[in-house]
Amino acid sequence: MQDETTLRTEALLAEKRVFKPSSQIVDQANINTEQYEQAIKYGEADPEGYWAEAAQELEWFRKWDRVLDDSDKPFYKWFVNGKCNIVHNALDRHINTENRNKTAILWEGEQGDVEQLTYYELYQQVNKFSNVLRSLGVHKGDRVAIYLPNIPEIAIAMLACAKIGAVHNVVYAGFSAAALKERIHGSAARIVVTADGSFRRGKLINLKKVVDEAVDGCDTVERVIVVKRAGESVDMSDKRNLWYHELMRDAATEATTEVMDAEDTLFMLYTSGTTAKPKGIVHVHGGYMVGIHRTLKWVFDIKPTDVYWCAADPGWITGHSYIVYAPLIAGTTTVMYDGHPAYPDAERMWKIIKKHGITILYTSPTTIRMLMSYGDELPRRNDLSSLRLLGSVGEPINPEAWMWYYENVGGQRCPIMDTWWQTETGMFIVTPVPASPLKPGSASKPFPGIQAEVIDKHGRAVPPGKGGLLAIKTPWPAMLRTLYNDRERYKETYWNIVPGYYIAGDVVTKDEDGYLWFQGRADDVINIAGHRISTAEIESVLVGHPAVAEAAAIGVPDAIRGELGKAFVILRQGQAGSDELAKELKQHIRRELGPIVVMGSIEFVESLPKTRSGKIMRRVLKARATGKDEGDLTTLAD
Ligand code: WT7
């Protein structure tokens, strides 16, 4: 199979194959070719007018005075003095429409259990939990940490926080106790919401134990609320602990929705940067709801009849924007699956699509490549004819995987939306729409209203075919507003690299048609299965091990996960490298950072290549590890 697909890719690229959208799809899409071209022009000529029009599709308690305030760059403000609440648009306003009794959340667990919540039921649950939080003294602006699996309660908890104006800080339930502690501590959360357990590949993971370890010594945490999910016995002896179902039992089903300023914080979400300290990305109510609504509606062409499955986890930005908030704002049915995509067998995803009649599937290249390794037969023998659109996110999708997805999952009829964006951008930035001609492996063009360019580090335009930095020239409504408690780092990280531009940290090339081809990260961040990990985080954990004196981490290519971590380690005096020690170090990384940090090999070395100023040259290590040119070595000391 490998040889065949490689050959096919080469042929494809040689052909410069372009997939033209079928008129059947375009004619029925939320925007057709002409409207798309007009929107691009409108967004270029008058971005504020264009985004104001998008904002008018939503309900506001008070209209804004000004669309954009850019008087204190890069601290942009959108929809100045506008009053709103994202939950009013995601839930409250649906209750008096035909959406009331429609399925809002269609959930399936790994064990095959299914749960459905209508908009009205979800609304009531959210109101109840809003009342619970209020009764525990949670106020507007307070932080609530959420460490839950992919179950309806995670959406309920997020929406309840937003409804009462509290700030949610969701931590992906695969993170370790140490990582969770850092994130709870960093946000000074008053409440932590978790569950007794979660299933992964049939194995029960006790989340409460992780939380107990994480909150130990965290005095800001007043309450730990525990959802009963797995029936796992947990230690509730600490008086901070409360059962979710007991609190919910007597809570009232009506709750007022807090009137928020457009610029009030909706949530914070930690993501890896180039240092070991994660960054708390801050998003707000107003601009965020406008950006995610417009993008989902146009890119995934959401219609009221869709059964839309974003197979990510709410613990990441993908889940925040496109499992929870935007689909509910659109009034569609959003599917949540809590389990491994190949459990109990590699047909699981295809069976879910068939069972629920899913119309739109949005997943990651890693998942596609993993399922592709089981062959064409499995998707082909399941009826996937309900699908009409596909999506990809998290990392560059290689043309082989794109073609496999297109042919075997989409039956050559479903366009693939390869969406490039980030935790920071909040919404899709570079993406096709169903009317776009598609090139396998390219995320196409900037979304209407976005001005993005490829430049070098001096701000000069890079010619077609050459690699450069992706730079966004004008602000957009769903952009991050700052880094939590760190305005300086916000400026430095994104806006001071090339003054006047938002620098995303990705390398990209533009072709003659203006299509963008993402190549990977430009900085010391690696992408393992679509998860962003900083090399510094891995290094800092390694040097925390008693056997390690110094360490350098890089990413190396992997056929399924895109990249894997690789570490070069200098041991302390008296320590000897061995397979056992390498294994122990991998386990140490897993324990400290969580199972998302998948390490390939660990190599024991005598020295590391460094610049004269003592900085590790990861570029050199990477070139050696991948057999590529080492590039400019003039700053190398040794
Ligand atoms: C980084 C952001 C945004 C949701 C998931 C990840 C990489 C994301 C693509 C894509 C090529 C992509 C970039 C980006 N990335 N989507 N379609 N093609 N690369 O969010 O954890 O904030 O990571 O993921 O490198 O900078 P995140």
XYZ file of C-alpha atoms and ligand atoms in Angstrom:
665
model
C 0.000 0.000 0.000
C 2.780 2.378 0.967
C 4.457 2.215 -2.454
C 1.238 2.571 -4.319
C 0.149 5.680 -2.438
C 3.577 7.280 -2.691
C 3.505 6.803 -6.433
C 0.002 8.139 -6.595
C 0.972 11.248 -4.665
C 3.838 11.976 -6.969
C 1.546 11.592 -9.934
C -0.979 13.854 -8.284
C 1.489 16.558 -7.507
C 2.959 16.308 -10.963
C -0.537 16.772 -12.349
C -1.140 19.653 -9.918
C -4.526 18.174 -9.460
C -7.393 20.482 -8.580
C -10.806 19.245 -7.499
C -13.506 21.567 -8.781
C -16.596 21.768 -6.587
C -19.711 20.215 -8.058
C -22.456 22.669 -8.941
C -24.887 20.582 -6.904
C -22.942 21.369 -3.732
C -22.212 25.001 -4.556
C -25.754 25.898 -5.584
C -27.134 24.737 -2.253
C -24.294 26.040 -0.089
C -24.668 28.898 2.387
C -22.392 30.881 0.088
C -21.830 30.200 -3.582
C -18.787 31.026 -5.688
C -19.884 34.530 -6.506
C -20.842 35.385 -2.916
C -17.511 34.008 -1.711
C -15.586 36.211 -4.125
C -17.665 39.210 -3.129
C -17.079 38.472 0.566
C -13.318 38.381 0.003
C -13.462 41.773 -1.695
C -15.755 43.209 0.971
C -13.501 41.891 3.761
C -10.501 43.506 2.093
C -12.058 46.869 1.324
C -14.054 47.314 4.525
C -13.240 44.689 7.162
C -15.227 46.520 9.834
C -18.335 46.675 7.674
C -17.923 43.034 6.752
C -17.600 41.862 10.385
C -20.403 44.153 11.560
C -22.660 42.447 9.061
C -21.613 39.064 10.478
C -22.329 40.337 14.006
C -25.842 41.375 13.011
C -26.744 37.739 12.418
C -26.596 37.257 16.192
C -28.628 38.719 19.039
C -27.198 41.461 21.229
C -28.632 43.004 24.396
C -27.198 46.324 23.267
C -25.641 47.182 19.941
C -21.983 48.248 19.794
C -20.901 51.866 19.347
C -17.840 51.023 17.289
C -16.837 47.849 15.478
C -13.104 48.024 16.165
C -11.002 50.034 18.566
C -7.342 49.808 17.542
C -6.108 52.742 19.596
C -3.999 50.527 21.896
C -2.400 48.013 19.514
C -2.092 45.038 19.797
C -4.821 45.138 22.465
C -7.639 45.328 19.973
C -11.254 45.683 21.066
C -14.206 44.568 18.981
C -17.839 45.657 19.140
C -17.086 48.374 21.671
C -19.790 48.787 24.339
C -21.839 46.012 22.769
C -23.638 43.881 25.393
C -24.275 40.198 24.819
C -23.788 36.695 26.159
C -22.679 33.851 23.923
C -25.076 31.508 25.767
C -28.018 33.671 24.845
C -27.153 32.896 21.211
C -26.181 29.269 21.779
C -29.215 28.315 23.894
C -31.644 30.875 25.261
C -32.861 32.207 21.931
C -33.518 28.704 20.531
C -36.038 27.839 23.229
C -38.806 29.874 21.643
C -38.178 28.574 18.139
C -38.641 25.282 16.303
C -35.253 24.252 17.701
C -36.705 23.780 21.171
C -37.292 20.047 20.814
C -34.518 19.346 18.381
C -31.461 17.333 19.445
C -28.709 19.700 20.504
C -26.180 17.139 21.746
C -26.029 13.570 20.481
C -23.561 11.752 22.651
C -22.095 8.267 22.349
C -19.761 6.657 24.868
C -17.039 4.151 24.149
C -19.172 1.385 25.657
C -21.911 2.120 23.118
C -24.277 4.041 25.402
C -26.101 6.901 23.700
C -27.598 10.018 25.237
C -29.497 12.794 23.516
C -30.318 16.228 24.851
C -32.749 18.531 23.080
C -32.110 22.240 23.068
C -34.710 22.618 25.796
C -33.204 19.857 27.927
C -29.718 21.257 27.509
C -31.031 24.706 28.384
C -32.528 23.345 31.601
C -29.373 21.473 32.563
C -27.273 24.565 31.948
C -29.661 26.666 34.021
C -29.476 24.158 36.856
C -25.706 24.141 36.869
C -25.651 27.943 36.619
C -27.730 27.999 39.789
C -25.408 25.474 41.429
C -22.384 27.616 40.665
C -24.132 30.753 41.857
C -25.176 29.021 45.076
C -21.527 28.151 45.680
C -20.703 31.829 45.450
C -19.236 31.873 41.945
C -19.425 35.357 40.452
C -18.789 37.040 37.159
C -15.062 36.909 36.394
C -14.273 33.964 38.735
C -12.337 31.085 37.194
C -13.690 27.549 37.090
C -11.356 24.742 36.034
C -12.987 21.887 34.127
C -11.262 18.504 33.907
C -13.862 16.263 32.326
C -14.008 13.656 29.572
C -15.971 14.208 26.357
C -19.413 13.902 27.978
C -22.441 16.241 27.850
C -21.548 17.549 31.312
C -18.432 19.215 29.922
C -20.597 21.288 27.569
C -23.084 21.923 30.386
C -20.316 23.119 32.706
C -18.772 25.384 30.068
C -22.118 26.898 29.092
C -23.144 27.403 32.727
C -19.921 29.293 33.446
C -20.473 31.477 30.394
C -24.100 32.045 31.325
C -23.207 33.498 34.729
C -20.131 35.322 33.441
C -17.573 33.039 35.089
C -14.419 32.199 33.119
C -13.928 28.536 32.262
C -10.517 27.029 32.050
C -10.888 23.590 30.505
C -7.923 21.271 30.923
C -7.873 18.275 28.583
C -8.535 15.150 30.655
C -5.395 13.471 29.275
C -3.143 15.950 31.077
C -1.172 14.751 34.086
C -1.726 15.895 37.674
C 1.335 18.149 37.461
C 0.099 19.843 34.281
C -3.401 20.187 35.757
C -2.010 21.659 38.962
C -0.046 24.262 37.043
C -3.165 25.239 35.072
C -5.437 25.378 38.133
C -2.848 27.376 39.995
C -2.136 29.707 37.080
C -5.804 30.597 36.733
C -6.438 30.754 40.518
C -9.590 28.680 39.972
C -12.116 28.583 42.814
C -13.933 25.514 41.571
C -12.795 22.351 39.782
C -15.320 20.208 37.931
C -14.300 16.613 37.242
C -15.643 13.048 36.966
C -15.075 9.796 38.800
C -13.589 8.235 35.722
C -13.349 7.949 31.976
C -12.975 5.089 29.511
C -10.200 4.905 26.965
C -9.771 1.747 24.881
C -11.871 -0.052 27.443
C -9.594 0.939 30.289
C -10.944 2.958 33.171
C -9.002 6.082 34.066
C -9.662 7.522 37.500
C -9.800 11.270 36.892
C -10.699 12.126 40.454
C -7.377 10.715 41.668
C -5.545 13.006 39.268
C -7.555 15.967 40.539
C -6.885 15.035 44.184
C -3.170 15.131 43.463
C -3.504 18.374 41.502
C -5.517 20.328 44.089
C -3.350 19.210 46.970
C -1.886 22.465 48.246
C -3.969 24.652 45.873
C -5.759 26.861 48.393
C -7.690 28.875 45.831
C -9.797 25.776 45.123
C -12.865 25.889 47.367
C -14.876 23.087 45.772
C -14.329 20.006 43.645
C -17.533 18.942 41.897
C -17.555 15.311 40.756
C -19.724 13.945 37.936
C -20.624 10.271 38.315
C -19.769 8.801 34.956
C -17.904 5.532 35.299
C -19.236 4.258 38.616
C -15.668 4.166 39.894
C -15.327 4.471 43.647
C -13.613 7.697 44.565
C -12.409 9.334 47.738
C -14.930 12.042 48.676
C -13.649 12.519 52.240
C -12.190 16.003 51.725
C -14.892 18.510 52.632
C -14.235 20.408 49.409
C -15.752 17.493 47.426
C -19.345 17.565 46.184
C -21.297 15.229 43.893
C -22.623 16.862 40.740
C -25.852 14.840 40.709
C -26.653 15.758 44.295
C -26.153 19.457 43.618
C -28.223 19.279 40.425
C -31.125 17.375 41.961
C -32.785 20.326 43.633
C -31.474 23.164 41.474
C -34.047 25.340 39.701
C -34.408 25.036 35.924
C -34.535 28.764 35.250
C -31.560 31.076 35.601
C -30.855 34.570 34.419
C -28.227 35.129 31.789
C -25.573 37.623 32.820
C -25.317 40.682 30.586
C -21.707 40.745 29.453
C -19.683 43.383 27.735
C -18.522 42.221 24.306
C -14.953 42.378 25.630
C -15.596 40.469 28.891
C -13.636 37.224 29.152
C -15.486 34.066 28.130
C -12.731 31.547 28.748
C -9.047 30.918 29.038
C -7.317 27.917 27.578
C -3.713 26.953 28.054
C -1.527 26.072 25.120
C 2.171 25.349 24.700
C 4.575 28.060 23.689
C 8.304 28.057 23.101
C 9.117 28.037 26.806
C 8.192 25.443 29.402
C 5.487 27.724 30.818
C 2.145 27.253 29.051
C 0.298 30.331 27.836
C -3.203 31.145 29.057
C -5.010 32.242 25.899
C -7.872 34.643 26.679
C -11.051 34.793 24.568
C -14.064 37.085 25.003
C -17.832 36.819 24.496
C -18.545 39.233 21.624
C -15.978 38.917 18.851
C -15.496 35.220 19.496
C -19.161 34.357 18.913
C -19.180 36.405 15.725
C -16.042 34.778 14.321
C -16.906 31.171 15.086
C -20.475 31.561 13.846
C -19.528 33.074 10.494
C -16.765 30.523 9.861
C -18.768 27.419 10.797
C -21.742 28.563 8.784
C -19.743 29.191 5.655
C -16.990 26.587 5.832
C -19.047 23.619 7.033
C -22.146 25.001 5.401
C -24.191 24.221 8.503
C -27.897 23.686 7.899
C -30.588 22.984 10.522
C -30.901 19.404 9.237
C -27.233 18.521 9.717
C -25.869 15.963 12.120
C -22.442 17.391 12.575
C -19.574 15.486 14.155
C -16.401 17.220 15.173
C -14.395 14.258 16.442
C -12.139 16.335 18.671
C -12.279 16.820 22.430
C -13.777 19.874 24.163
C -10.466 20.085 26.037
C -8.920 21.741 22.974
C -9.883 24.905 21.108
C -11.386 22.786 18.313
C -13.914 21.476 20.785
C -14.594 24.858 22.391
C -15.316 26.596 19.105
C -16.643 23.819 16.922
C -18.140 21.116 19.186
C -19.759 23.325 21.796
C -20.282 26.978 20.906
C -20.594 27.429 17.128
C -22.799 24.382 16.361
C -25.192 25.352 19.151
C -25.310 28.953 17.949
C -26.140 27.535 14.509
C -28.922 25.419 16.036
C -27.593 22.171 14.617
C -27.084 18.746 16.218
C -23.558 18.408 17.545
C -22.203 14.898 18.064
C -19.857 13.994 20.890
C -18.032 10.682 21.053
C -16.152 9.813 24.214
C -13.755 7.094 23.240
C -10.948 5.914 21.049
C -11.602 6.083 17.283
C -10.464 2.494 16.791
C -12.166 0.861 19.774
C -13.291 -1.874 19.951
C -12.221 -2.131 16.304
C -11.049 0.079 13.454
C -14.591 0.374 12.111
C -15.886 2.330 15.101
C -15.974 5.729 13.418
C -17.660 4.377 10.298
C -20.252 2.650 12.458
C -20.982 5.880 14.332
C -21.481 7.736 11.035
C -23.845 5.053 9.778
C -25.747 4.725 13.043
C -26.486 8.428 13.492
C -26.641 9.485 9.851
C -23.805 11.954 10.261
C -23.665 14.531 7.474
C -20.442 16.368 8.305
C -17.280 14.817 9.726
C -14.425 16.956 11.028
C -11.315 15.101 12.241
C -7.507 15.158 12.187
C -4.879 13.883 9.744
C -3.488 11.623 12.491
C -6.842 9.900 12.871
C -7.216 9.611 9.093
C -3.733 8.095 8.689
C -4.339 5.694 11.559
C -7.624 4.472 10.070
C -6.051 4.394 6.614
C -3.478 1.895 7.888
C -6.318 -0.641 8.310
C -7.060 -0.528 4.580
C -9.845 0.672 2.274
C -12.252 -2.123 2.999
C -13.493 -0.941 6.404
C -14.945 2.434 5.393
C -16.127 0.966 2.103
C -18.192 -1.779 3.626
C -20.114 0.703 5.811
C -22.808 2.903 4.353
C -21.361 6.405 4.635
C -23.723 7.957 2.112
C -25.159 10.396 4.692
C -21.881 12.348 4.606
C -21.796 15.487 2.490
C -18.785 17.400 3.809
C -15.486 16.477 5.438
C -12.984 18.473 7.446
C -9.399 18.216 8.648
C -7.523 20.105 11.358
C -4.529 20.082 13.667
C -1.575 19.518 11.354
C -0.750 19.550 7.687
C -2.610 16.820 5.815
C -0.407 14.966 3.362
C -1.877 14.444 -0.125
C -2.029 10.621 0.331
C -4.179 10.947 3.427
C -6.283 13.630 1.730
C -6.916 11.349 -1.266
C -7.726 8.371 0.909
C -10.190 10.429 2.940
C -11.721 11.842 -0.236
C -12.121 8.515 -1.998
C -12.906 6.049 0.762
C -14.769 8.161 3.311
C -16.248 10.903 1.178
C -17.005 8.649 -1.790
C -15.496 11.314 -4.076
C -18.521 13.498 -3.501
C -17.619 15.306 -0.268
C -15.346 18.345 -0.402
C -12.621 18.373 2.281
C -12.264 21.531 4.348
C -8.640 21.628 5.515
C -8.900 24.308 8.186
C -5.768 26.010 9.479
C -6.129 27.885 12.745
C -4.893 27.982 16.342
C -5.989 28.222 19.963
C -5.047 31.871 19.618
C -7.077 32.602 16.492
C -10.263 31.122 18.002
C -11.700 30.503 14.535
C -10.657 29.226 11.092
C -8.161 31.538 9.414
C -6.952 29.742 6.288
C -9.555 27.403 4.862
C -11.539 26.605 1.775
C -15.329 26.868 1.594
C -17.445 24.290 -0.280
C -17.283 26.513 -3.372
C -13.467 26.474 -3.451
C -11.508 24.415 -5.938
C -9.458 22.079 -3.716
C -5.822 21.043 -3.909
C -4.965 17.992 -1.788
C -2.564 19.110 0.959
C -3.308 22.834 0.749
C -5.510 24.648 3.281
C -6.461 26.949 0.424
C -6.825 30.695 1.153
C -7.477 33.109 4.010
C -11.142 33.225 5.022
C -13.022 36.369 3.901
C -12.214 39.210 6.296
C -8.699 37.898 6.988
C -5.592 39.415 5.407
C -2.737 36.923 5.675
C 0.626 36.989 3.935
C 3.827 35.005 3.668
C 6.791 37.100 4.789
C 10.365 36.668 5.983
C 11.546 37.750 9.424
C 12.321 41.244 8.128
C 8.743 41.672 6.971
C 9.525 41.265 3.268
C 7.100 39.394 1.038
C 8.331 35.904 0.137
C 7.900 34.925 -3.514
C 5.650 31.997 -4.521
C 7.130 28.578 -3.912
C 9.452 29.730 -1.102
C 8.879 29.062 2.587
C 8.095 31.972 4.896
C 6.186 32.919 8.018
C 2.429 33.053 8.066
C 1.578 36.607 9.101
C -1.857 38.071 9.709
C -2.004 41.730 8.870
C -5.312 42.882 10.286
C -7.103 41.936 13.513
C -10.106 39.595 13.462
C -13.006 39.391 15.938
C -12.286 35.944 17.470
C -8.610 36.666 18.067
C -7.108 36.172 21.522
C -7.148 39.385 23.539
C -4.114 38.749 25.703
C -2.311 36.043 27.658
C -3.737 35.542 31.121
C -1.849 37.807 33.533
C 0.896 38.359 30.952
C 0.324 41.286 28.600
C 4.050 41.575 27.869
C 4.377 37.988 26.706
C 1.314 38.468 24.490
C 3.006 41.368 22.726
C 6.391 39.677 22.485
C 5.163 36.294 21.308
C 2.833 37.366 18.559
C 3.307 41.014 17.626
C 6.962 41.942 18.161
C 8.573 39.330 15.894
C 7.726 41.340 12.793
C 6.200 44.656 13.908
C 2.710 45.236 12.586
C 1.911 41.567 12.051
C 0.473 38.707 14.064
C 3.045 35.943 13.629
C 1.482 32.523 14.033
C 4.668 30.455 14.312
C 4.002 28.386 11.179
C 6.062 28.008 8.018
C 4.051 28.157 4.831
C 4.518 28.467 1.074
C 2.181 30.154 -1.340
C 1.729 28.829 -4.858
C 1.021 30.768 -8.053
C -2.728 30.609 -7.406
C -2.360 32.102 -3.932
C -3.016 28.732 -2.246
C -1.211 28.237 1.056
C 0.685 25.023 1.876
C 1.517 24.679 5.575
C 4.854 23.043 6.357
C 4.881 22.873 10.157
C 6.075 25.049 12.990
C 8.833 27.609 12.659
C 9.569 27.690 16.373
C 10.476 25.228 19.120
C 7.022 23.765 19.217
C 6.337 20.273 17.925
C 3.071 18.801 16.777
C 2.440 15.250 17.961
C -0.836 13.928 16.548
C -2.193 17.460 16.302
C -1.159 18.301 19.862
C 1.097 21.248 20.391
C 4.014 20.493 22.708
C 6.936 22.752 23.472
C 10.383 21.182 23.301
C 11.260 23.218 26.400
C 8.514 21.471 28.368
C 9.937 18.046 27.522
C 13.462 19.226 28.350
C 12.425 20.712 31.648
C 10.734 17.473 32.671
C 13.785 15.442 31.618
C 16.243 17.505 33.655
C 13.899 17.022 36.595
C 14.831 13.318 36.555
C 17.694 12.456 38.930
C 19.750 10.715 36.215
C 19.687 13.606 33.743
C 22.116 16.516 33.575
C 21.043 18.130 30.302
C 18.520 17.431 27.583
C 17.421 18.621 24.157
C 14.124 17.672 22.532
C 13.037 17.846 18.906
C 10.244 16.495 16.753
C 10.935 13.813 14.152
C 8.589 12.757 11.333
C 6.189 9.900 12.004
C 3.992 8.207 9.407
C 0.838 8.249 11.543
C 1.201 10.955 14.180
C 2.911 13.520 11.953
C 5.659 13.973 14.510
C 7.025 12.172 17.559
C 9.233 13.576 20.280
C 12.905 12.650 20.336
C 15.322 13.557 23.094
C 19.099 13.780 23.381
C 20.192 13.356 26.967
C 23.458 13.980 28.804
C 23.523 11.914 31.974
C 24.893 12.933 35.344
C 28.247 11.631 36.566
C 28.027 7.991 37.571
C 24.918 7.277 35.456
C 25.012 4.915 32.496
C 22.673 4.944 29.509
C 20.628 1.784 28.915
C 17.393 0.674 27.288
C 15.816 0.474 30.737
C 16.775 4.053 31.531
C 15.434 5.262 28.172
C 12.176 3.484 28.968
C 12.061 4.988 32.413
C 12.618 8.483 31.007
C 9.763 8.004 28.554
C 7.521 6.932 31.411
C 8.700 9.915 33.407
C 7.657 12.257 30.555
C 4.298 10.525 30.264
C 3.695 10.800 33.970
C 4.697 14.458 34.175
C 3.117 15.759 30.972
C 0.430 13.213 30.123
C -0.003 10.537 27.439
C -0.279 13.066 24.588
C 3.498 13.503 24.647
C 4.506 10.424 22.683
C 8.247 9.963 22.560
C 10.101 8.030 19.896
C 13.690 7.342 20.858
C 15.815 8.765 23.620
C 19.500 8.969 22.807
C 22.282 9.287 25.352
C 24.989 11.680 24.200
C 28.211 13.241 25.533
C 27.507 16.765 24.312
C 24.895 18.898 22.598
C 25.440 21.346 19.722
C 25.220 24.868 21.107
C 25.595 28.415 19.903
C 28.378 30.549 21.358
C 25.829 32.059 23.696
C 24.993 28.583 24.981
C 21.645 27.981 23.292
C 20.952 24.449 22.137
C 20.778 24.273 18.332
C 17.778 22.032 17.927
C 17.879 22.702 14.207
C 21.199 20.858 13.983
C 19.927 17.921 16.017
C 16.868 17.758 13.832
C 18.886 17.832 10.630
C 21.066 14.992 11.918
C 18.105 12.956 13.096
C 16.283 13.301 9.792
C 19.336 13.118 7.530
C 18.811 16.607 6.147
C 21.143 19.503 5.475
C 22.330 21.110 8.721
C 22.020 24.609 7.318
C 24.025 27.557 8.531
C 26.456 26.416 11.221
C 28.455 29.604 11.614
C 27.044 30.369 15.039
C 27.874 26.890 16.293
C 30.441 26.973 19.094
C 31.527 23.354 19.136
C -1.138 24.726 15.347
C -2.173 25.225 16.309
C -6.745 24.814 15.712
C -7.139 23.546 16.147
C -6.151 22.511 16.457
C -4.787 22.890 16.920
C -1.145 23.413 13.401
C -3.614 23.375 12.876
C -3.592 22.945 10.745
C -3.819 22.670 9.360
C -1.497 22.637 9.047
C -2.266 23.040 11.191
C -0.361 24.696 13.160
C -0.919 25.656 14.185
N -2.311 23.295 12.523
N -4.394 23.156 11.816
N -5.058 22.556 8.860
N -2.739 22.532 8.554
N -1.217 22.878 10.340
O -4.742 24.044 17.721
O -3.122 23.391 19.504
O -3.532 25.802 18.943
O -2.274 24.304 17.366
O -1.585 23.498 14.767
O 0.990 24.458 13.384
O -0.041 26.704 14.531
P -3.416 24.413 18.472
